mmCIF file of C-alpha atoms in Angstrom:
data_model
loop_
_atom_site.group_PDB
_atom_site.id
_atom_site.type_symbol
_atom_site.label_atom_id
_atom_site.label_comp_id
_atom_site.label_asym_id
_atom_site.label_seq_id
_atom_site.Cartn_x
_atom_site.Cartn_y
_atom_site.Cartn_z
ATOM 1 C CA MET A 122 75.169 10.691 5.997
ATOM 2 C CA LEU A 123 71.400 10.668 5.502
ATOM 3 C CA VAL A 124 69.318 7.599 4.619
ATOM 4 C CA LEU A 125 65.943 7.933 2.877
ATOM 5 C CA VAL A 126 63.576 5.001 3.473
ATOM 6 C CA ALA A 127 60.088 4.079 2.266
ATOM 7 C CA PRO A 128 57.541 2.052 4.268
ATOM 8 C CA GLY A 129 55.699 -1.064 3.176
ATOM 9 C CA GLN A 130 52.094 -2.200 3.135
ATOM 10 C CA GLY A 131 50.155 -1.592 6.318
ATOM 11 C CA ALA A 132 51.462 1.965 6.731
ATOM 12 C CA GLN A 133 48.469 3.432 4.879
ATOM 13 C CA ALA A 134 45.544 5.099 6.693
ATOM 14 C CA PRO A 135 42.309 6.643 5.407
ATOM 15 C CA GLY A 136 42.834 10.164 4.075
ATOM 16 C CA PHE A 137 46.622 10.160 4.456
ATOM 17 C CA LEU A 138 47.181 11.600 0.970
ATOM 18 C CA THR A 139 44.810 14.563 1.439
ATOM 19 C CA PRO A 140 47.248 17.260 2.646
ATOM 20 C CA TRP A 141 49.868 16.308 0.066
ATOM 21 C CA LEU A 142 47.523 17.157 -2.807
ATOM 22 C CA ASP A 143 47.656 20.825 -1.792
ATOM 23 C CA LEU A 144 51.326 21.031 -2.812
ATOM 24 C CA PRO A 145 51.965 22.758 -6.172
ATOM 25 C CA GLY A 146 51.530 20.276 -9.031
ATOM 26 C CA ALA A 147 50.766 17.330 -6.724
ATOM 27 C CA ALA A 148 47.145 16.823 -7.747
ATOM 28 C CA GLU A 149 48.141 16.926 -11.409
ATOM 29 C CA ARG A 150 50.877 14.318 -10.908
ATOM 30 C CA ILE A 151 48.521 12.015 -9.031
ATOM 31 C CA ALA A 152 45.901 12.408 -11.770
ATOM 32 C CA ALA A 153 48.429 11.555 -14.482
ATOM 33 C CA TRP A 154 49.648 8.482 -12.580
ATOM 34 C CA SER A 155 46.037 7.415 -11.992
ATOM 35 C CA ASP A 156 45.354 7.538 -15.730
ATOM 36 C CA ALA A 157 48.544 5.609 -16.468
ATOM 37 C CA ILE A 158 47.774 2.694 -14.133
ATOM 38 C CA GLY A 159 43.970 2.671 -14.259
ATOM 39 C CA LEU A 160 43.436 3.400 -10.567
ATOM 40 C CA ASP A 161 41.984 6.553 -8.975
ATOM 41 C CA LEU A 162 44.791 7.270 -6.521
ATOM 42 C CA ALA A 163 43.274 10.561 -5.355
ATOM 43 C CA HIS A 164 40.016 8.850 -4.382
ATOM 44 C CA TYR A 165 41.730 6.044 -2.503
ATOM 45 C CA GLY A 166 44.170 8.399 -0.796
ATOM 46 C CA THR A 167 41.566 10.915 0.347
ATOM 47 C CA GLU A 168 38.059 9.419 0.486
ATOM 48 C CA ALA A 169 38.261 5.625 0.697
ATOM 49 C CA ASP A 170 37.855 3.815 4.008
ATOM 50 C CA ALA A 171 40.295 1.478 5.743
ATOM 51 C CA ASP A 172 38.854 -1.675 4.160
ATOM 52 C CA ALA A 173 39.108 -0.253 0.643
ATOM 53 C CA ILE A 174 42.775 0.710 1.006
ATOM 54 C CA ARG A 175 43.615 -2.580 2.693
ATOM 55 C CA ASP A 176 43.085 -4.230 -0.707
ATOM 56 C CA THR A 177 46.541 -5.270 -1.882
ATOM 57 C CA ALA A 178 45.891 -4.126 -5.449
ATOM 58 C CA VAL A 179 45.055 -0.639 -4.148
ATOM 59 C CA ALA A 180 47.419 -0.256 -1.193
ATOM 60 C CA GLN A 181 50.632 -0.974 -3.055
ATOM 61 C CA PRO A 182 50.424 1.638 -5.855
ATOM 62 C CA LEU A 183 48.897 4.116 -3.391
ATOM 63 C CA LEU A 184 51.860 3.791 -1.023
ATOM 64 C CA VAL A 185 54.419 4.086 -3.810
ATOM 65 C CA ALA A 186 52.677 7.133 -5.286
ATOM 66 C CA ALA A 187 52.611 8.840 -1.893
ATOM 67 C CA GLY A 188 56.250 7.985 -1.293
ATOM 68 C CA ILE A 189 57.421 9.331 -4.642
ATOM 69 C CA LEU A 190 55.336 12.494 -4.216
ATOM 70 C CA SER A 191 56.637 13.247 -0.719
ATOM 71 C CA ALA A 192 60.252 12.467 -1.624
ATOM 72 C CA ALA A 193 60.073 14.835 -4.605
ATOM 73 C CA ALA A 194 58.774 17.579 -2.297
ATOM 74 C CA LEU A 195 62.074 17.500 -0.402
ATOM 75 C CA GLY A 196 63.857 19.231 -3.282
ATOM 76 C CA ASP A 197 67.148 18.632 -5.056
ATOM 77 C CA VAL A 198 69.440 17.744 -2.129
ATOM 78 C CA ALA A 199 70.112 14.015 -2.288
ATOM 79 C CA PRO A 200 70.456 11.459 0.520
ATOM 80 C CA GLY A 201 73.481 9.201 0.646
ATOM 81 C CA VAL A 202 71.466 5.967 0.740
ATOM 82 C CA VAL A 203 67.942 4.862 -0.196
ATOM 83 C CA ALA A 204 66.064 1.716 0.781
ATOM 84 C CA GLY A 205 62.496 0.464 1.048
ATOM 85 C CA HIS A 206 60.640 -2.065 3.141
ATOM 86 C CA SER A 207 58.737 -4.570 0.989
ATOM 87 C CA VAL A 208 56.746 -2.578 -1.616
ATOM 88 C CA GLY A 209 58.638 0.506 -0.424
ATOM 89 C CA GLU A 210 61.530 -0.775 -2.550
ATOM 90 C CA PHE A 211 59.615 0.449 -5.603
ATOM 91 C CA THR A 212 59.573 3.949 -4.104
ATOM 92 C CA ALA A 213 63.313 3.680 -3.431
ATOM 93 C CA ALA A 214 63.982 2.401 -6.966
ATOM 94 C CA ALA A 215 62.095 5.334 -8.471
ATOM 95 C CA TYR A 216 63.886 7.849 -6.253
ATOM 96 C CA ALA A 217 67.260 6.317 -7.155
ATOM 97 C CA GLY A 218 66.436 6.573 -10.867
ATOM 98 C CA VAL A 219 66.383 2.821 -11.531
ATOM 99 C CA LEU A 220 62.849 3.178 -12.911
ATOM 100 C CA ASP A 221 61.001 6.349 -13.856
ATOM 101 C CA ASP A 222 57.933 7.177 -11.777
ATOM 102 C CA GLU A 223 55.381 5.867 -14.251
ATOM 103 C CA ALA A 224 57.280 2.606 -14.844
ATOM 104 C CA ALA A 225 57.584 2.008 -11.092
ATOM 105 C CA LEU A 226 53.878 2.627 -10.547
ATOM 106 C CA THR A 227 52.837 0.522 -13.535
ATOM 107 C CA LEU A 228 54.946 -2.400 -12.310
ATOM 108 C CA VAL A 229 53.772 -2.078 -8.706
ATOM 109 C CA ARG A 230 50.156 -1.972 -9.887
ATOM 110 C CA LYS A 231 50.744 -5.305 -11.615
ATOM 111 C CA ARG A 232 52.488 -6.536 -8.452
ATOM 112 C CA GLY A 233 49.496 -5.642 -6.315
ATOM 113 C CA LEU A 234 47.022 -7.308 -8.663
ATOM 114 C CA ALA A 235 49.159 -10.455 -8.937
ATOM 115 C CA MET A 236 49.664 -10.681 -5.169
ATOM 116 C CA ALA A 237 45.946 -10.152 -4.527
ATOM 117 C CA GLU A 238 45.196 -12.991 -6.942
ATOM 118 C CA ALA A 239 47.741 -15.244 -5.234
ATOM 119 C CA ALA A 240 46.361 -14.336 -1.803
ATOM 120 C CA ALA A 241 42.842 -15.308 -2.883
ATOM 121 C CA VAL A 242 43.858 -18.946 -3.338
ATOM 122 C CA THR A 243 44.203 -19.618 0.397
ATOM 123 C CA PRO A 244 43.111 -17.407 3.338
ATOM 124 C CA THR A 245 46.427 -16.088 4.690
ATOM 125 C CA GLY A 246 47.772 -13.157 6.649
ATOM 126 C CA MET A 247 50.615 -11.731 8.709
ATOM 127 C CA SER A 248 51.197 -10.963 12.398
ATOM 128 C CA ALA A 249 53.942 -8.974 14.094
ATOM 129 C CA LEU A 250 55.669 -10.452 17.125
ATOM 130 C CA LEU A 251 57.064 -7.873 19.526
ATOM 131 C CA GLY A 252 59.887 -8.749 21.906
ATOM 132 C CA GLY A 253 61.509 -12.074 22.652
ATOM 133 C CA ASP A 254 64.718 -13.748 21.577
ATOM 134 C CA PRO A 255 64.983 -14.017 17.748
ATOM 135 C CA GLU A 256 66.320 -17.590 17.739
ATOM 136 C CA THR A 257 63.571 -18.770 20.108
ATOM 137 C CA THR A 258 60.940 -16.990 18.038
ATOM 138 C CA LEU A 259 62.174 -18.383 14.726
ATOM 139 C CA ALA A 260 62.209 -21.938 16.091
ATOM 140 C CA HIS A 261 58.651 -21.499 17.365
ATOM 141 C CA LEU A 262 57.453 -20.205 13.992
ATOM 142 C CA GLU A 263 59.008 -23.177 12.235
ATOM 143 C CA LYS A 264 57.175 -25.523 14.619
ATOM 144 C CA LEU A 265 53.867 -23.883 13.672
ATOM 145 C CA GLY A 266 54.656 -23.951 9.944
ATOM 146 C CA LEU A 267 54.871 -20.156 9.718
ATOM 147 C CA THR A 268 57.391 -18.125 7.712
ATOM 148 C CA PRO A 269 59.408 -15.224 9.208
ATOM 149 C CA ALA A 270 58.381 -12.947 6.337
ATOM 150 C CA ASN A 271 59.896 -9.777 7.825
ATOM 151 C CA VAL A 272 62.882 -9.812 10.166
ATOM 152 C CA ASN A 273 62.814 -6.159 11.128
ATOM 153 C CA GLY A 274 65.277 -5.942 13.989
ATOM 154 C CA ALA A 275 64.672 -4.039 17.245
ATOM 155 C CA GLY A 276 62.769 -7.018 18.655
ATOM 156 C CA GLN A 277 60.252 -7.339 15.803
ATOM 157 C CA ILE A 278 59.617 -10.316 13.532
ATOM 158 C CA VAL A 279 56.573 -10.646 11.273
ATOM 159 C CA ALA A 280 55.149 -14.123 10.771
ATOM 160 C CA ALA A 281 53.123 -15.092 7.706
ATOM 161 C CA GLY A 282 51.015 -18.104 6.865
ATOM 162 C CA THR A 283 47.465 -19.416 6.827
ATOM 163 C CA LEU A 284 44.863 -17.894 9.118
ATOM 164 C CA GLU A 285 44.723 -21.173 11.053
ATOM 165 C CA GLN A 286 48.475 -21.056 11.640
ATOM 166 C CA LEU A 287 48.252 -17.435 12.785
ATOM 167 C CA GLU A 288 45.430 -18.290 15.157
ATOM 168 C CA ALA A 289 47.619 -21.011 16.639
ATOM 169 C CA LEU A 290 50.398 -18.458 17.057
ATOM 170 C CA ALA A 291 48.118 -16.017 18.874
ATOM 171 C CA ALA A 292 47.100 -18.801 21.252
ATOM 172 C CA ASP A 293 50.664 -20.041 21.737
ATOM 173 C CA LYS A 294 53.171 -17.170 21.681
ATOM 174 C CA PRO A 295 56.913 -17.862 21.675
ATOM 175 C CA GLU A 296 58.571 -17.501 25.039
ATOM 176 C CA GLY A 297 59.453 -13.864 25.765
ATOM 177 C CA VAL A 298 57.198 -12.342 23.091
ATOM 178 C CA ARG A 299 55.100 -9.544 24.605
ATOM 179 C CA ARG A 300 52.449 -9.184 21.917
ATOM 180 C CA VAL A 301 51.231 -10.711 18.676
ATOM 181 C CA VAL A 302 49.587 -8.075 16.459
ATOM 182 C CA ALA A 303 47.617 -8.937 13.314
ATOM 183 C CA LEU A 304 48.670 -6.654 10.422
ATOM 184 C CA LYS A 305 46.431 -4.740 8.005
ATOM 185 C CA VAL A 306 47.404 -6.836 4.997
ATOM 186 C CA ALA A 307 45.425 -9.299 2.934
ATOM 187 C CA GLY A 308 47.873 -12.151 2.446
ATOM 188 C CA ALA A 309 51.044 -13.987 3.447
ATOM 189 C CA PHE A 310 53.445 -11.744 1.573
ATOM 190 C CA HIS A 311 57.100 -12.671 1.143
ATOM 191 C CA THR A 312 56.339 -16.391 1.420
ATOM 192 C CA HIS A 313 55.823 -19.332 -0.944
ATOM 193 C CA HIS A 314 52.142 -18.377 -1.114
ATOM 194 C CA MET A 315 53.188 -15.519 -3.431
ATOM 195 C CA ALA A 316 55.134 -17.673 -5.936
ATOM 196 C CA PRO A 317 52.527 -17.225 -8.726
ATOM 197 C CA ALA A 318 52.927 -13.437 -8.463
ATOM 198 C CA VAL A 319 56.672 -13.724 -9.043
ATOM 199 C CA GLU A 320 56.087 -15.368 -12.414
ATOM 200 C CA THR A 321 53.663 -12.611 -13.443
ATOM 201 C CA LEU A 322 56.136 -9.905 -12.454
ATOM 202 C CA LYS A 323 58.997 -11.563 -14.326
ATOM 203 C CA VAL A 324 57.062 -11.163 -17.557
ATOM 204 C CA ALA A 325 56.152 -7.528 -16.827
ATOM 205 C CA ALA A 326 59.691 -6.606 -15.764
ATOM 206 C CA GLY A 327 61.121 -8.101 -18.951
ATOM 207 C CA ALA A 328 59.785 -5.153 -20.932
ATOM 208 C CA LEU A 329 61.571 -2.558 -18.788
ATOM 209 C CA LYS A 330 65.015 -1.001 -19.199
ATOM 210 C CA PRO A 331 66.317 -0.173 -15.727
ATOM 211 C CA ALA A 332 69.126 2.317 -15.113
ATOM 212 C CA ASP A 333 71.844 1.976 -12.488
ATOM 213 C CA PRO A 334 70.976 3.706 -9.188
ATOM 214 C CA LYS A 335 72.144 7.312 -8.864
ATOM 215 C CA VAL A 336 72.648 6.933 -5.099
ATOM 216 C CA THR A 337 73.554 3.939 -2.940
ATOM 217 C CA TYR A 338 70.618 1.514 -3.072
ATOM 218 C CA VAL A 339 70.314 -1.028 -0.247
ATOM 219 C CA SER A 340 68.259 -4.149 -0.977
ATOM 220 C CA ASN A 341 65.939 -5.586 1.667
ATOM 221 C CA LYS A 342 66.698 -9.104 0.445
ATOM 222 C CA ASP A 343 70.022 -9.216 2.291
ATOM 223 C CA GLY A 344 70.957 -5.656 3.241
ATOM 224 C CA LYS A 345 73.522 -5.399 0.434
ATOM 225 C CA ALA A 346 74.175 -2.271 -1.604
ATOM 226 C CA VAL A 347 73.278 -2.995 -5.253
ATOM 227 C CA ALA A 348 74.844 -0.841 -7.975
ATOM 228 C CA ASP A 349 73.435 -2.556 -11.089
ATOM 229 C CA GLY A 350 69.960 -1.533 -12.255
ATOM 230 C CA GLY A 351 69.208 -4.932 -13.758
ATOM 231 C CA GLU A 352 69.962 -6.631 -10.460
ATOM 232 C CA VAL A 353 67.763 -4.143 -8.602
ATOM 233 C CA LEU A 354 64.882 -5.014 -10.928
ATOM 234 C CA ASP A 355 65.486 -8.761 -10.495
ATOM 235 C CA ARG A 356 65.376 -8.293 -6.724
ATOM 236 C CA LEU A 357 62.145 -6.276 -6.948
ATOM 237 C CA VAL A 358 60.581 -9.261 -8.685
ATOM 238 C CA GLY A 359 61.977 -11.952 -6.400
ATOM 239 C CA GLN A 360 61.282 -10.203 -3.082
ATOM 240 C CA VAL A 361 57.544 -10.818 -3.523
ATOM 241 C CA ALA A 362 58.093 -14.388 -2.307
ATOM 242 C CA SER A 363 61.234 -13.986 -0.177
ATOM 243 C CA PRO A 364 61.611 -12.584 3.363
ATOM 244 C CA VAL A 365 62.389 -8.931 4.037
ATOM 245 C CA ARG A 366 65.598 -8.551 6.051
ATOM 246 C CA TRP A 367 65.224 -5.014 7.333
ATOM 247 C CA ASP A 368 67.529 -5.900 10.224
ATOM 248 C CA LEU A 369 70.363 -6.390 7.714
ATOM 249 C CA CYS A 370 69.493 -3.125 5.960
ATOM 250 C CA MET A 371 69.917 -1.265 9.233
ATOM 251 C CA GLU A 372 73.239 -2.981 9.828
ATOM 252 C CA THR A 373 74.341 -1.688 6.423
ATOM 253 C CA PHE A 374 73.118 1.836 7.209
ATOM 254 C CA GLN A 375 75.216 1.748 10.347
ATOM 255 C CA ALA A 376 78.277 0.380 8.522
ATOM 256 C CA LEU A 377 77.967 3.126 5.902
ATOM 257 C CA GLY A 378 78.001 5.789 8.608
ATOM 258 C CA ALA A 379 74.337 6.807 8.797
ATOM 259 C CA THR A 380 73.740 9.855 10.988
ATOM 260 C CA ALA A 381 70.141 10.676 10.034
ATOM 261 C CA LEU A 382 67.135 8.880 8.529
ATOM 262 C CA ILE A 383 64.009 10.258 6.840
ATOM 263 C CA GLU A 384 60.991 8.046 6.161
ATOM 264 C CA VAL A 385 58.783 9.219 3.295
ATOM 265 C CA CYS A 386 54.987 9.397 3.502
ATOM 266 C CA PRO A 387 53.224 7.658 5.186
ATOM 267 C CA GLY A 388 56.128 7.675 7.618
ATOM 268 C CA GLY A 389 56.255 6.305 11.137
ATOM 269 C CA THR A 390 56.829 2.549 11.069
ATOM 270 C CA LEU A 391 60.478 2.494 9.987
ATOM 271 C CA THR A 392 61.474 5.508 12.050
ATOM 272 C CA GLY A 393 60.020 3.740 15.083
ATOM 273 C CA ILE A 394 62.227 0.718 14.421
ATOM 274 C CA ALA A 395 65.270 2.907 13.744
ATOM 275 C CA LYS A 396 64.874 4.742 17.045
ATOM 276 C CA ARG A 397 65.326 1.427 18.838
ATOM 277 C CA ALA A 398 67.895 -0.190 16.547
ATOM 278 C CA LEU A 399 70.045 2.795 15.512
ATOM 279 C CA PRO A 400 70.755 4.814 18.667
ATOM 280 C CA GLY A 401 72.304 8.195 17.939
ATOM 281 C CA VAL A 402 70.818 8.400 14.424
ATOM 282 C CA LYS A 403 68.419 11.314 13.992
ATOM 283 C CA THR A 404 65.060 10.226 12.580
ATOM 284 C CA LEU A 405 62.140 12.018 10.977
ATOM 285 C CA ALA A 406 58.893 10.681 9.520
ATOM 286 C CA LEU A 407 57.082 12.526 6.734
ATOM 287 C CA LYS A 408 53.452 12.320 7.804
ATOM 288 C CA THR A 409 52.171 15.594 6.338
ATOM 289 C CA PRO A 410 53.714 18.497 4.395
ATOM 290 C CA ASP A 411 54.165 20.234 7.763
ATOM 291 C CA ASP A 412 57.163 17.916 8.255
ATOM 292 C CA LEU A 413 58.952 19.049 5.090
ATOM 293 C CA ASP A 414 60.852 21.992 6.546
ATOM 294 C CA ALA A 415 62.404 19.864 9.287
ATOM 295 C CA ALA A 416 63.236 17.174 6.711
ATOM 296 C CA ARG A 417 64.932 19.709 4.436
ATOM 297 C CA GLU A 418 67.023 20.882 7.368
ATOM 298 C CA LEU A 419 68.181 17.313 7.944
ATOM 299 C CA LEU A 420 68.984 16.930 4.245
ATOM 300 C CA ALA A 421 70.950 20.175 4.246
ATOM 301 C CA GLU A 422 72.931 19.023 7.273
ATOM 302 C CA PHE A 423 73.486 15.341 6.458
ATOM 303 C CA GLY A 424 72.602 14.893 2.763
ATOM 304 C CA ALA A 425 74.958 14.403 -0.153
#
């Protein structure tokens, strides 16, 4: 069984969308989405620098657009399971048919703007902790007043909080942690700092009519498979201020019999985690269209 996953914020890099716009119809789709959400996705995906695409209001719709575009390029063969990390859940929801592409991008654009506004209230950020015992790490984060915003498995936990708290963490690592790496994000996502954004999204989501997923959809809230479209939408709203449990998602992939995993553009982060946490599962990251043939082969072998 093949799992299709979508990365979250921080996976973007300057120019990463450029080769994808050469695919038939891709530039036209990006242009139409740009008009719909009031953001020049082609510019930000091809010409903008790292600081410009670090902006939460830009990065989130850009990542979802790239994910939807690259997933569509795979063709008609379906995976058995879809899931997304943080904002990648919007990509997964669109692929699963819970929301159409334009609705997903419109909602994620509002998400990015609301989260950027919430992040501007207090200087906050996120740092990845690599290695160490999870229980020791979590206790240390609690002592420093930090939130374990992403529990990713494979020896990786992402802490979120104020810049002062993160500075204290860098100076005082938990026992056994090899490195503390500041992430390319502009706020303490998936924490109480994002509560105002949840309220904004609730209003926006109320106007949508979600459909039930066409394939098994695994939620990063708790790793559970969710079959009701309304519940998927509720979780998309709530996850803005609640931790991402990617470790539990991978446990579910394993329980469902995953044999292969493809990460849509800009792939790399989640396949790296899967290589460590899911031994024996074939992985492939869609970085450029050059990866599509190998991905289609995996889909033909392990897809539904």
